[in-house]
mmCIF file of C-alpha atoms and ligand atoms in Angstrom:
data_model
loop_
_atom_site.group_PDB
_atom_site.id
_atom_site.type_symbol
_atom_site.label_atom_id
_atom_site.label_comp_id
_atom_site.label_asym_id
_atom_site.label_seq_id
_atom_site.Cartn_x
_atom_site.Cartn_y
_atom_site.Cartn_z
ATOM 1 C CA MET A 8 -6.079 11.103 -3.048
ATOM 2 C CA ALA A 9 -8.613 13.912 -2.749
ATOM 3 C CA PHE A 10 -10.746 12.033 -5.256
ATOM 4 C CA PHE A 11 -10.624 8.877 -3.144
ATOM 5 C CA ALA A 12 -11.245 10.770 0.032
ATOM 6 C CA HIS A 13 -14.372 12.151 -1.622
ATOM 7 C CA GLN A 14 -15.352 8.686 -2.820
ATOM 8 C CA ILE A 15 -14.950 7.237 0.664
ATOM 9 C CA GLN A 16 -16.894 10.108 2.209
ATOM 10 C CA ARG A 17 -19.655 9.819 -0.387
ATOM 11 C CA SER A 18 -19.949 6.093 0.075
ATOM 12 C CA PHE A 19 -19.942 5.601 3.790
ATOM 13 C CA SER A 20 -23.582 5.676 4.582
ATOM 14 C CA SER A 21 -23.654 6.382 8.317
ATOM 15 C CA SER A 22 -24.740 9.964 8.982
ATOM 16 C CA VAL A 23 -21.842 10.546 11.387
ATOM 17 C CA VAL A 24 -19.490 10.086 8.507
ATOM 18 C CA ARG A 25 -21.423 11.582 5.641
ATOM 19 C CA ASN A 26 -20.325 15.211 6.142
ATOM 20 C CA VAL A 27 -16.748 14.374 7.102
ATOM 21 C CA VAL A 28 -14.149 16.432 5.266
ATOM 22 C CA ILE A 29 -10.988 14.326 4.942
ATOM 23 C CA LYS A 30 -8.262 16.714 6.020
ATOM 24 C CA ASN A 31 -6.137 14.860 8.586
ATOM 25 C CA VAL A 32 -4.775 11.543 7.311
ATOM 26 C CA THR A 33 -2.769 9.167 9.494
ATOM 27 C CA ILE A 34 -0.737 6.456 7.777
ATOM 28 C CA ILE A 35 0.415 3.600 9.978
ATOM 29 C CA GLY A 36 3.510 1.907 8.529
ATOM 30 C CA GLY A 37 6.227 3.991 6.870
ATOM 31 C CA GLY A 38 7.611 1.291 4.597
ATOM 32 C CA GLN A 39 7.490 1.199 0.798
ATOM 33 C CA MET A 40 3.747 1.681 0.587
ATOM 34 C CA GLY A 41 3.073 3.829 3.648
ATOM 35 C CA ALA A 42 5.696 6.371 2.635
ATOM 36 C CA GLY A 43 4.245 6.498 -0.894
ATOM 37 C CA ILE A 44 0.676 6.930 0.382
ATOM 38 C CA ALA A 45 1.869 9.666 2.758
ATOM 39 C CA GLN A 46 3.579 11.403 -0.177
ATOM 40 C CA VAL A 47 0.449 11.306 -2.345
ATOM 41 C CA ALA A 48 -1.804 12.482 0.507
ATOM 42 C CA ALA A 49 0.579 15.327 1.413
ATOM 43 C CA SER A 50 1.009 16.303 -2.254
ATOM 44 C CA THR A 51 -2.766 16.862 -2.441
ATOM 45 C CA GLY A 52 -2.851 19.212 0.533
ATOM 46 C CA HIS A 53 -3.796 16.781 3.334
ATOM 47 C CA SER A 54 -2.189 17.061 6.741
ATOM 48 C CA VAL A 55 -0.418 13.716 7.157
ATOM 49 C CA THR A 56 0.955 11.918 10.186
ATOM 50 C CA LEU A 57 3.206 8.996 9.331
ATOM 51 C CA VAL A 58 3.609 6.368 12.067
ATOM 52 C CA ASP A 59 6.130 3.593 12.412
ATOM 53 C CA MET A 60 7.893 1.753 15.216
ATOM 54 C CA THR A 61 11.152 3.679 15.393
ATOM 55 C CA ASP A 62 12.450 7.160 14.582
ATOM 56 C CA ASP A 63 15.126 5.606 12.358
ATOM 57 C CA ILE A 64 12.496 3.954 10.154
ATOM 58 C CA LEU A 65 10.588 7.240 9.974
ATOM 59 C CA LYS A 66 13.753 9.180 9.089
ATOM 60 C CA LYS A 67 14.391 6.712 6.242
ATOM 61 C CA ALA A 68 10.759 7.085 5.105
ATOM 62 C CA MET A 69 10.996 10.884 5.032
ATOM 63 C CA LYS A 70 14.226 10.670 3.037
ATOM 64 C CA GLY A 71 12.511 8.348 0.594
ATOM 65 C CA ILE A 72 9.577 10.743 0.196
ATOM 66 C CA GLN A 73 11.961 13.619 -0.451
ATOM 67 C CA SER A 74 13.917 11.730 -3.119
ATOM 68 C CA SER A 75 10.704 10.572 -4.781
ATOM 69 C CA LEU A 76 9.397 14.154 -4.813
ATOM 70 C CA ARG A 77 12.640 15.244 -6.490
ATOM 71 C CA ARG A 78 11.973 12.729 -9.267
ATOM 72 C CA VAL A 79 8.412 13.998 -9.663
ATOM 73 C CA VAL A 80 9.487 17.641 -9.658
ATOM 74 C CA LYS A 81 12.213 17.001 -12.259
ATOM 75 C CA LYS A 82 9.363 16.374 -14.726
ATOM 76 C CA LYS A 83 6.493 18.452 -13.305
ATOM 77 C CA PHE A 84 8.524 21.658 -12.844
ATOM 78 C CA SER A 85 11.217 21.057 -15.465
ATOM 79 C CA ASP A 86 11.036 24.675 -16.661
ATOM 80 C CA ASP A 87 10.651 26.234 -13.221
ATOM 81 C CA PRO A 88 13.028 24.564 -10.698
ATOM 82 C CA GLU A 89 12.341 27.206 -8.039
ATOM 83 C CA SER A 90 8.636 26.357 -7.926
ATOM 84 C CA GLY A 91 9.709 22.733 -7.789
ATOM 85 C CA ASP A 92 11.699 23.402 -4.626
ATOM 86 C CA ASP A 93 8.717 25.274 -3.132
ATOM 87 C CA PHE A 94 6.451 22.334 -3.993
ATOM 88 C CA ILE A 95 8.777 19.864 -2.253
ATOM 89 C CA GLN A 96 9.042 22.109 0.788
ATOM 90 C CA LYS A 97 5.233 22.512 1.022
ATOM 91 C CA VAL A 98 4.627 18.775 0.698
ATOM 92 C CA MET A 99 7.242 17.895 3.305
ATOM 93 C CA GLN A 100 5.698 20.457 5.688
ATOM 94 C CA ASN A 101 2.402 18.577 5.340
ATOM 95 C CA VAL A 102 3.994 15.423 6.791
ATOM 96 C CA SER A 103 4.766 14.882 10.469
ATOM 97 C CA THR A 104 5.979 11.638 12.017
ATOM 98 C CA ASN A 105 5.150 9.853 15.248
ATOM 99 C CA THR A 106 6.107 6.540 16.832
ATOM 100 C CA ASN A 107 2.993 6.681 19.042
ATOM 101 C CA PRO A 108 -0.091 5.508 17.063
ATOM 102 C CA ALA A 109 -2.501 6.524 19.842
ATOM 103 C CA ALA A 110 -1.322 10.147 19.768
ATOM 104 C CA ALA A 111 -1.263 10.107 15.949
ATOM 105 C CA VAL A 112 -4.981 9.370 15.502
ATOM 106 C CA THR A 113 -6.598 11.744 18.002
ATOM 107 C CA SER A 114 -7.709 14.111 15.221
ATOM 108 C CA SER A 115 -7.616 11.836 12.176
ATOM 109 C CA ASP A 116 -10.389 11.869 9.584
ATOM 110 C CA LEU A 117 -8.873 8.890 7.761
ATOM 111 C CA VAL A 118 -6.429 6.229 8.995
ATOM 112 C CA VAL A 119 -4.703 4.062 6.386
ATOM 113 C CA GLU A 120 -2.714 1.071 7.611
ATOM 114 C CA ALA A 121 0.211 -0.160 5.537
ATOM 115 C CA ILE A 122 1.936 -2.388 8.057
ATOM 116 C CA VAL A 123 3.140 -5.954 7.715
ATOM 117 C CA GLU A 124 0.800 -8.320 5.785
ATOM 118 C CA ASN A 125 -0.282 -10.201 8.903
ATOM 119 C CA MET A 126 -3.955 -10.376 9.840
ATOM 120 C CA LYS A 127 -3.482 -10.693 13.609
ATOM 121 C CA ILE A 128 -1.160 -7.652 13.751
ATOM 122 C CA LYS A 129 -3.570 -5.659 11.562
ATOM 123 C CA GLN A 130 -6.568 -6.665 13.688
ATOM 124 C CA ASP A 131 -4.738 -5.753 16.891
ATOM 125 C CA LEU A 132 -3.821 -2.385 15.401
ATOM 126 C CA PHE A 133 -7.390 -1.648 14.222
ATOM 127 C CA GLY A 134 -8.813 -2.765 17.588
ATOM 128 C CA PHE A 135 -6.394 -0.509 19.454
ATOM 129 C CA LEU A 136 -6.899 2.531 17.201
ATOM 130 C CA ASP A 137 -10.684 2.079 17.379
ATOM 131 C CA LYS A 138 -10.498 3.103 21.051
ATOM 132 C CA MET A 139 -8.221 6.084 20.333
ATOM 133 C CA ALA A 140 -9.616 7.653 17.150
ATOM 134 C CA PRO A 141 -12.626 10.017 16.967
ATOM 135 C CA GLU A 142 -16.077 8.555 16.243
ATOM 136 C CA HIS A 143 -16.116 9.815 12.641
ATOM 137 C CA THR A 144 -12.679 8.499 11.637
ATOM 138 C CA ILE A 145 -12.619 6.134 8.646
ATOM 139 C CA PHE A 146 -10.236 3.159 8.789
ATOM 140 C CA ALA A 147 -8.753 1.775 5.575
ATOM 141 C CA SER A 148 -6.268 -1.017 4.946
ATOM 142 C CA ASN A 149 -3.765 -1.134 2.081
ATOM 143 C CA THR A 150 -3.570 -4.918 2.380
ATOM 144 C CA SER A 151 -2.771 -6.850 -0.779
ATOM 145 C CA SER A 152 -4.739 -9.934 0.049
ATOM 146 C CA LEU A 153 -6.333 -10.085 3.514
ATOM 147 C CA PRO A 154 -10.120 -9.816 4.018
ATOM 148 C CA ILE A 155 -11.107 -6.296 5.098
ATOM 149 C CA SER A 156 -14.160 -7.690 6.904
ATOM 150 C CA ASP A 157 -11.884 -9.612 9.304
ATOM 151 C CA MET A 158 -10.084 -6.366 10.166
ATOM 152 C CA ALA A 159 -13.344 -4.413 10.458
ATOM 153 C CA SER A 160 -14.693 -7.034 12.894
ATOM 154 C CA ALA A 161 -11.909 -6.062 15.323
ATOM 155 C CA THR A 162 -13.481 -2.592 15.659
ATOM 156 C CA SER A 163 -16.759 -1.009 16.795
ATOM 157 C CA ARG A 164 -16.958 0.843 13.426
ATOM 158 C CA PRO A 165 -17.283 -1.841 10.702
ATOM 159 C CA ASP A 166 -19.431 0.576 8.664
ATOM 160 C CA ARG A 167 -16.454 2.958 8.488
ATOM 161 C CA CYS A 168 -13.857 0.353 7.501
ATOM 162 C CA GLY A 169 -12.751 -0.348 3.959
ATOM 163 C CA GLY A 170 -9.773 -1.161 1.773
ATOM 164 C CA LEU A 171 -7.688 1.388 -0.103
ATOM 165 C CA HIS A 172 -5.371 -0.832 -2.121
ATOM 166 C CA PHE A 173 -2.675 1.348 -3.658
ATOM 167 C CA PHE A 174 -0.205 -0.053 -6.165
ATOM 168 C CA ASN A 175 3.578 0.175 -5.963
ATOM 169 C CA PRO A 176 5.176 2.695 -6.514
ATOM 170 C CA VAL A 177 2.285 4.766 -5.192
ATOM 171 C CA PRO A 178 3.348 8.119 -6.722
ATOM 172 C CA MET A 179 3.397 6.518 -10.174
ATOM 173 C CA MET A 180 0.510 4.058 -10.215
ATOM 174 C CA LYS A 181 -2.911 5.450 -11.110
ATOM 175 C CA LEU A 182 -4.933 2.457 -9.903
ATOM 176 C CA VAL A 183 -6.274 2.380 -6.343
ATOM 177 C CA GLU A 184 -8.738 -0.398 -5.495
ATOM 178 C CA VAL A 185 -11.410 0.726 -3.075
ATOM 179 C CA VAL A 186 -12.588 -2.457 -1.347
ATOM 180 C CA ALA A 187 -15.951 -2.618 0.412
ATOM 181 C CA THR A 188 -17.408 -5.116 2.861
ATOM 182 C CA SER A 189 -21.087 -5.895 3.509
ATOM 183 C CA SER A 190 -20.938 -3.635 6.607
ATOM 184 C CA THR A 191 -19.826 -0.574 4.715
ATOM 185 C CA ARG A 192 -23.307 -0.677 3.162
ATOM 186 C CA GLY A 193 -24.361 2.255 1.007
ATOM 187 C CA ARG A 194 -22.714 3.139 -2.187
ATOM 188 C CA PHE A 195 -19.176 2.276 -1.107
ATOM 189 C CA ARG A 196 -18.069 0.080 -3.943
ATOM 190 C CA SER A 197 -14.898 -1.030 -5.563
ATOM 191 C CA LEU A 198 -13.987 1.538 -8.189
ATOM 192 C CA ASN A 199 -12.213 -1.139 -10.068
ATOM 193 C CA PRO A 200 -14.942 -3.172 -11.801
ATOM 194 C CA CYS A 201 -13.325 -6.537 -11.303
ATOM 195 C CA LEU A 202 -13.951 -9.929 -9.812
ATOM 196 C CA VAL A 203 -13.352 -9.868 -6.077
ATOM 197 C CA CYS A 204 -11.382 -12.942 -5.097
ATOM 198 C CA PRO A 205 -8.533 -13.792 -2.693
ATOM 199 C CA GLY A 206 -6.162 -10.869 -3.119
ATOM 200 C CA HIS A 207 -9.103 -8.610 -3.973
ATOM 201 C CA THR A 208 -8.949 -8.653 -7.725
ATOM 202 C CA TRP A 209 -7.869 -10.302 -10.895
ATOM 203 C CA VAL A 210 -4.861 -7.934 -10.946
ATOM 204 C CA HIS A 211 -3.117 -10.154 -8.446
ATOM 205 C CA GLN A 212 -4.134 -13.372 -10.062
ATOM 206 C CA ARG A 213 -2.057 -12.259 -13.014
ATOM 207 C CA CYS A 214 0.958 -11.589 -10.801
ATOM 208 C CA VAL A 215 0.970 -15.229 -9.808
ATOM 209 C CA SER A 216 2.273 -16.894 -12.937
ATOM 210 C CA VAL A 217 3.692 -20.361 -13.382
ATOM 211 C CA CYS A 218 7.046 -19.845 -15.036
ATOM 212 C CA HIS A 219 9.651 -22.168 -16.479
ATOM 213 C CA GLY A 220 13.066 -20.780 -17.568
ATOM 214 C CA SER A 221 15.718 -18.425 -16.143
ATOM 215 C CA LYS A 222 14.384 -15.450 -14.217
ATOM 216 C CA GLU A 223 16.094 -13.119 -16.708
ATOM 217 C CA ASP A 224 14.496 -14.840 -19.709
ATOM 218 C CA ILE A 225 11.067 -14.865 -18.091
ATOM 219 C CA ASP A 226 11.297 -11.193 -17.128
ATOM 220 C CA ILE A 227 12.461 -10.206 -20.597
ATOM 221 C CA GLY A 228 9.790 -12.400 -22.130
ATOM 222 C CA MET A 229 6.969 -10.805 -20.133
ATOM 223 C CA LYS A 230 8.280 -7.282 -20.811
ATOM 224 C CA LEU A 231 8.823 -7.688 -24.517
ATOM 225 C CA GLY A 232 6.048 -10.228 -25.100
ATOM 226 C CA ALA A 233 3.304 -9.006 -22.781
ATOM 227 C CA GLY A 234 4.239 -5.315 -22.563
ATOM 228 C CA TYR A 235 4.753 -5.539 -18.802
ATOM 229 C CA PRO A 236 6.882 -2.631 -17.482
ATOM 230 C CA MET A 237 8.578 -5.155 -15.159
ATOM 231 C CA GLY A 238 8.852 -8.946 -15.369
ATOM 232 C CA PRO A 239 7.397 -11.121 -12.572
ATOM 233 C CA PHE A 240 10.731 -11.692 -10.775
ATOM 234 C CA GLU A 241 11.731 -8.016 -11.049
ATOM 235 C CA LEU A 242 8.278 -7.040 -9.801
ATOM 236 C CA SER A 243 8.392 -9.510 -6.919
ATOM 237 C CA ASP A 244 11.696 -7.963 -5.794
ATOM 238 C CA TYR A 245 10.052 -4.546 -6.135
ATOM 239 C CA VAL A 246 6.984 -5.539 -4.070
ATOM 240 C CA GLY A 247 9.043 -7.329 -1.406
ATOM 241 C CA LEU A 248 9.518 -11.127 -1.165
ATOM 242 C CA ASP A 249 8.343 -11.140 2.474
ATOM 243 C CA THR A 250 5.095 -9.500 1.390
ATOM 244 C CA ILE A 251 4.707 -11.932 -1.512
ATOM 245 C CA LYS A 252 5.246 -14.817 0.933
ATOM 246 C CA PHE A 253 2.660 -13.433 3.406
ATOM 247 C CA ILE A 254 0.173 -13.150 0.571
ATOM 248 C CA THR A 255 0.676 -16.537 -1.052
ATOM 249 C CA ASP A 256 0.781 -18.299 2.342
ATOM 250 C CA GLY A 257 -2.564 -16.644 3.068
ATOM 251 C CA TRP A 258 -4.039 -17.722 -0.260
ATOM 252 C CA ARG A 259 -2.787 -21.308 0.264
ATOM 253 C CA GLU A 260 -4.481 -21.370 3.668
ATOM 254 C CA LYS A 261 -7.771 -20.532 1.924
ATOM 255 C CA GLU A 262 -7.248 -22.819 -1.091
ATOM 256 C CA PRO A 263 -4.727 -25.522 -0.054
ATOM 257 C CA ASP A 264 -5.304 -27.571 -3.219
ATOM 258 C CA ASN A 265 -4.867 -24.737 -5.707
ATOM 259 C CA PRO A 266 -1.611 -25.491 -7.601
ATOM 260 C CA LEU A 267 -1.235 -21.752 -8.270
ATOM 261 C CA PHE A 268 -0.559 -21.260 -4.565
ATOM 262 C CA ALA A 269 1.844 -24.206 -4.072
ATOM 263 C CA PRO A 270 4.757 -23.205 -1.806
ATOM 264 C CA SER A 271 7.932 -22.008 -3.539
ATOM 265 C CA ASP A 272 11.127 -23.459 -2.009
ATOM 266 C CA LEU A 273 13.145 -20.693 -3.652
ATOM 267 C CA LEU A 274 10.907 -17.918 -2.267
ATOM 268 C CA ASN A 275 10.947 -19.478 1.217
ATOM 269 C CA LYS A 276 14.740 -19.845 1.087
ATOM 270 C CA LEU A 277 15.302 -16.221 -0.001
ATOM 271 C CA VAL A 278 12.966 -14.860 2.691
ATOM 272 C CA SER A 279 14.557 -17.039 5.404
ATOM 273 C CA GLU A 280 17.960 -15.626 4.360
ATOM 274 C CA GLY A 281 16.616 -12.057 4.628
ATOM 275 C CA LYS A 282 16.875 -11.569 0.867
ATOM 276 C CA LEU A 283 13.630 -9.588 0.568
ATOM 277 C CA GLY A 284 14.200 -7.956 -2.812
ATOM 278 C CA LYS A 285 14.942 -4.312 -3.558
ATOM 279 C CA LYS A 286 14.339 -3.204 0.034
ATOM 280 C CA SER A 287 17.168 -5.438 1.280
ATOM 281 C CA LEU A 288 19.340 -4.952 -1.826
ATOM 282 C CA GLN A 289 19.014 -8.634 -2.755
ATOM 283 C CA GLY A 290 16.180 -10.937 -3.745
ATOM 284 C CA PHE A 291 15.943 -12.745 -7.048
ATOM 285 C CA TYR A 292 18.366 -10.083 -8.246
ATOM 286 C CA LYS A 293 21.099 -8.002 -6.543
ATOM 287 C CA TYR A 294 20.690 -4.207 -6.233
ATOM 288 C CA SER A 295 23.052 -1.325 -5.454
ATOM 289 C CA LYS A 296 22.052 1.376 -2.891
HETATM 290 C C1 LIG B 322 2.202 -13.565 -5.721
HETATM 291 C C2 LIG B 322 1.535 -12.292 -5.112
HETATM 292 C C3 LIG B 322 1.353 -11.218 -6.150
HETATM 293 C C4 LIG B 322 0.654 -10.042 -5.524
HETATM 294 C C5 LIG B 322 1.656 -8.975 -5.077
HETATM 295 C C6 LIG B 322 0.852 -7.865 -4.384
HETATM 296 C C7 LIG B 322 1.443 -6.510 -4.553
HETATM 297 C C8 LIG B 322 0.420 -5.392 -4.395
HETATM 298 O O1 LIG B 322 -0.700 -5.693 -3.618
HETATM 299 C C9 LIG B 322 -0.073 -4.869 -5.748
HETATM 300 C C10 LIG B 322 1.034 -4.149 -6.475
HETATM 301 O O2 LIG B 322 1.479 -3.092 -6.126
HETATM 302 S S1 LIG B 322 1.689 -5.036 -7.788
HETATM 303 C C11 LIG B 322 2.881 -3.909 -8.433
HETATM 304 C C12 LIG B 322 2.252 -2.950 -9.449
HETATM 305 N N1 LIG B 322 3.305 -2.105 -9.965
HETATM 306 C C13 LIG B 322 3.922 -2.368 -11.145
HETATM 307 O O3 LIG B 322 3.562 -3.267 -11.877
HETATM 308 C C14 LIG B 322 5.079 -1.465 -11.441
HETATM 309 C C15 LIG B 322 5.662 -1.820 -12.780
HETATM 310 N N2 LIG B 322 6.780 -0.960 -13.035
HETATM 311 C C16 LIG B 322 6.582 0.290 -13.555
HETATM 312 O O4 LIG B 322 5.496 0.779 -13.785
HETATM 313 C C17 LIG B 322 7.844 1.055 -13.874
HETATM 314 O O5 LIG B 322 8.953 0.146 -13.918
HETATM 315 C C18 LIG B 322 8.159 2.129 -12.798
HETATM 316 C C19 LIG B 322 7.105 3.225 -12.833
HETATM 317 C C20 LIG B 322 8.204 1.504 -11.378
HETATM 318 C C21 LIG B 322 9.531 2.734 -13.092
HETATM 319 O O6 LIG B 322 9.466 3.312 -14.390
HETATM 320 P P1 LIG B 322 10.498 2.877 -15.522
HETATM 321 O O7 LIG B 322 10.183 3.665 -16.727
HETATM 322 O O8 LIG B 322 10.463 1.394 -15.605
HETATM 323 O O9 LIG B 322 11.959 3.263 -15.055
HETATM 324 P P2 LIG B 322 12.538 4.402 -14.141
HETATM 325 O O10 LIG B 322 13.649 5.006 -14.922
HETATM 326 O O11 LIG B 322 12.811 3.779 -12.811
HETATM 327 O O12 LIG B 322 11.448 5.572 -13.904
HETATM 328 C C22 LIG B 322 11.078 6.421 -14.993
HETATM 329 C C23 LIG B 322 10.586 7.717 -14.383
HETATM 330 O O13 LIG B 322 9.420 7.449 -13.604
HETATM 331 C C24 LIG B 322 9.418 8.282 -12.448
HETATM 332 N N3 LIG B 322 9.480 7.454 -11.232
HETATM 333 C C25 LIG B 322 9.748 6.142 -11.178
HETATM 334 N N4 LIG B 322 9.633 5.701 -9.919
HETATM 335 C C26 LIG B 322 9.299 6.792 -9.172
HETATM 336 C C27 LIG B 322 9.011 6.991 -7.787
HETATM 337 N N5 LIG B 322 9.043 5.970 -6.904
HETATM 338 N N6 LIG B 322 8.699 8.239 -7.362
HETATM 339 C C28 LIG B 322 8.652 9.257 -8.236
HETATM 340 N N7 LIG B 322 8.890 9.137 -9.539
HETATM 341 C C29 LIG B 322 9.213 7.912 -10.006
HETATM 342 C C30 LIG B 322 10.658 9.155 -12.528
HETATM 343 O O14 LIG B 322 10.347 10.369 -13.156
HETATM 344 C C31 LIG B 322 11.573 8.308 -13.401
HETATM 345 O O15 LIG B 322 12.495 9.127 -14.077
HETATM 346 P P3 LIG B 322 13.951 9.323 -13.349
HETATM 347 O O16 LIG B 322 14.723 10.167 -14.304
HETATM 348 O O17 LIG B 322 14.521 7.931 -13.133
HETATM 349 O O18 LIG B 322 13.690 10.023 -12.039
HETATM 350 N N1 LIG B 323 4.899 -3.824 -1.492
HETATM 351 C C1 LIG B 323 3.938 -3.712 -2.394
HETATM 352 O O1 LIG B 323 4.143 -3.730 -3.641
HETATM 353 C C2 LIG B 323 2.511 -3.557 -1.914
HETATM 354 C C3 LIG B 323 1.545 -3.049 -2.791
HETATM 355 C C4 LIG B 323 0.224 -2.892 -2.335
HETATM 356 C C5 LIG B 323 -0.122 -3.230 -1.030
HETATM 357 N N2 LIG B 323 0.866 -3.714 -0.208
HETATM 358 C C6 LIG B 323 0.480 -3.984 1.183
HETATM 359 O O2 LIG B 323 0.896 -2.880 1.987
HETATM 360 C C7 LIG B 323 1.293 -3.314 3.290
HETATM 361 C C8 LIG B 323 2.717 -2.861 3.559
HETATM 362 O O3 LIG B 323 3.556 -3.361 2.544
HETATM 363 P P1 LIG B 323 5.027 -2.718 2.337
HETATM 364 O O4 LIG B 323 5.584 -3.303 1.069
HETATM 365 O O5 LIG B 323 4.952 -1.251 2.488
HETATM 366 O O6 LIG B 323 5.798 -3.362 3.593
HETATM 367 P P2 LIG B 323 7.161 -2.838 4.263
HETATM 368 O O7 LIG B 323 7.746 -4.036 4.917
HETATM 369 O O8 LIG B 323 7.945 -2.063 3.253
HETATM 370 O O9 LIG B 323 6.643 -1.784 5.334
HETATM 371 C C9 LIG B 323 5.850 -2.173 6.436
HETATM 372 C C10 LIG B 323 6.140 -1.144 7.519
HETATM 373 O O10 LIG B 323 5.209 -1.325 8.581
HETATM 374 C C11 LIG B 323 5.906 -1.149 9.815
HETATM 375 N N3 LIG B 323 5.137 -1.839 10.856
HETATM 376 C C12 LIG B 323 4.932 -3.171 11.005
HETATM 377 N N4 LIG B 323 4.126 -3.394 12.071
HETATM 378 C C13 LIG B 323 3.807 -2.169 12.579
HETATM 379 C C14 LIG B 323 3.016 -1.722 13.671
HETATM 380 N N5 LIG B 323 2.395 -2.608 14.453
HETATM 381 N N6 LIG B 323 2.893 -0.409 13.879
HETATM 382 C C15 LIG B 323 3.537 0.486 13.078
HETATM 383 N N7 LIG B 323 4.325 0.130 12.036
HETATM 384 C C16 LIG B 323 4.445 -1.179 11.802
HETATM 385 C C17 LIG B 323 7.283 -1.765 9.573
HETATM 386 O O11 LIG B 323 8.213 -1.232 10.488
HETATM 387 C C18 LIG B 323 7.556 -1.308 8.132
HETATM 388 O O12 LIG B 323 8.212 -0.062 8.096
HETATM 389 C C19 LIG B 323 1.100 -4.831 3.302
HETATM 390 O O13 LIG B 323 -0.180 -5.100 3.830
HETATM 391 C C20 LIG B 323 1.149 -5.180 1.812
HETATM 392 O O14 LIG B 323 0.387 -6.355 1.512
HETATM 393 C C21 LIG B 323 2.167 -3.897 -0.591
#
């Protein structure tokens, strides 16, 4: 995270931002991704404020961060459990929660949004925070597929808006795509040398695969045959079927004739039944708590 904070700082060309030290990070959205981003930012010494709509959601997020840290520590401090406990305590002390986004950004250096994959809601959030956050604050979106420039246009600081596309689960995935727009000028560039296309990069285009066969066979096939750590159905449950639906609906809007983005009756049925994947304990597969 420190590396990316440096990269963002180095790349934003406006003088107001250039000498910004990224210390205070506000994450809006304490779901799968927001909680993971908060964990990584707090683990690298940043002071983090995690925002969501209710205290219950935030309590669940903090519990998730703690259990994830325990998994990290089991490996990182295997021969020194006491230091592991200290590490967890220190990281958790770096994270505070707030249900009031306005109060949570008053001293932010970097705001990362990881809320629902809906452009209007993201634009409204960016527009609102733009009035509340300090002049120097950088805004970043963790969106999987929506154009950063459309979010930046909802603010008075398009030169300090970018994408920070983390991958799930954040504490385990080394890739973060730093997405620039024409307004971010300067040297801000995507660290991931890849084609920029709907959904940012070719990484996503490979997630969208046309499959024929049982979900189990396809997942096993992609794991054993393509060396994937998870098959496409397992991964879709892991990402969240609602998020997958937001993304593919967005891509279909842009390219209605692309057969890759044809609507999936099964996906639409599962989402309409609230079967969102791992986060709701049922999607393509069933999960235990
Ligand atoms: C159609 C639209 C498509 C676009 C979708 C867009 C989505 C989005 O924009 C892009 C993405 O993210 S795409 C998604 C990109 N992401 C992918 O493709 C992910 C692919 N999957 C993987 O890389 C692996 O399955 C995992 C790393 C998730 C799990 O590893 P595994 O080996 O299969 O099994 P394991 O036994 O579970 O874990 C082993 C050990 O790892 C550690 N650990 C694990 N989770 C942890 C956590 N949360 N915290 C801390 N630690 C965690 C832990 O030490 C654990 O040991 P333990 O003794 O159990 O504590
Ligand atoms: N799930 C993934 O694998 C993955 C990976 C990379 C990027 N993303 C992107 O990250 C974002 C979040 O995805 P997720 O899987 O964490 O979703 P999620 O549903 O797990 O979490 C979203 C959280 O945002 C909160 N929220 C929604 N609107 C809000 C608002 N106005 N103010 C404050 N909180 C609000 C919700 O209460 C929820 O807790 C999406 O844009 C998604 O495309 C997802």
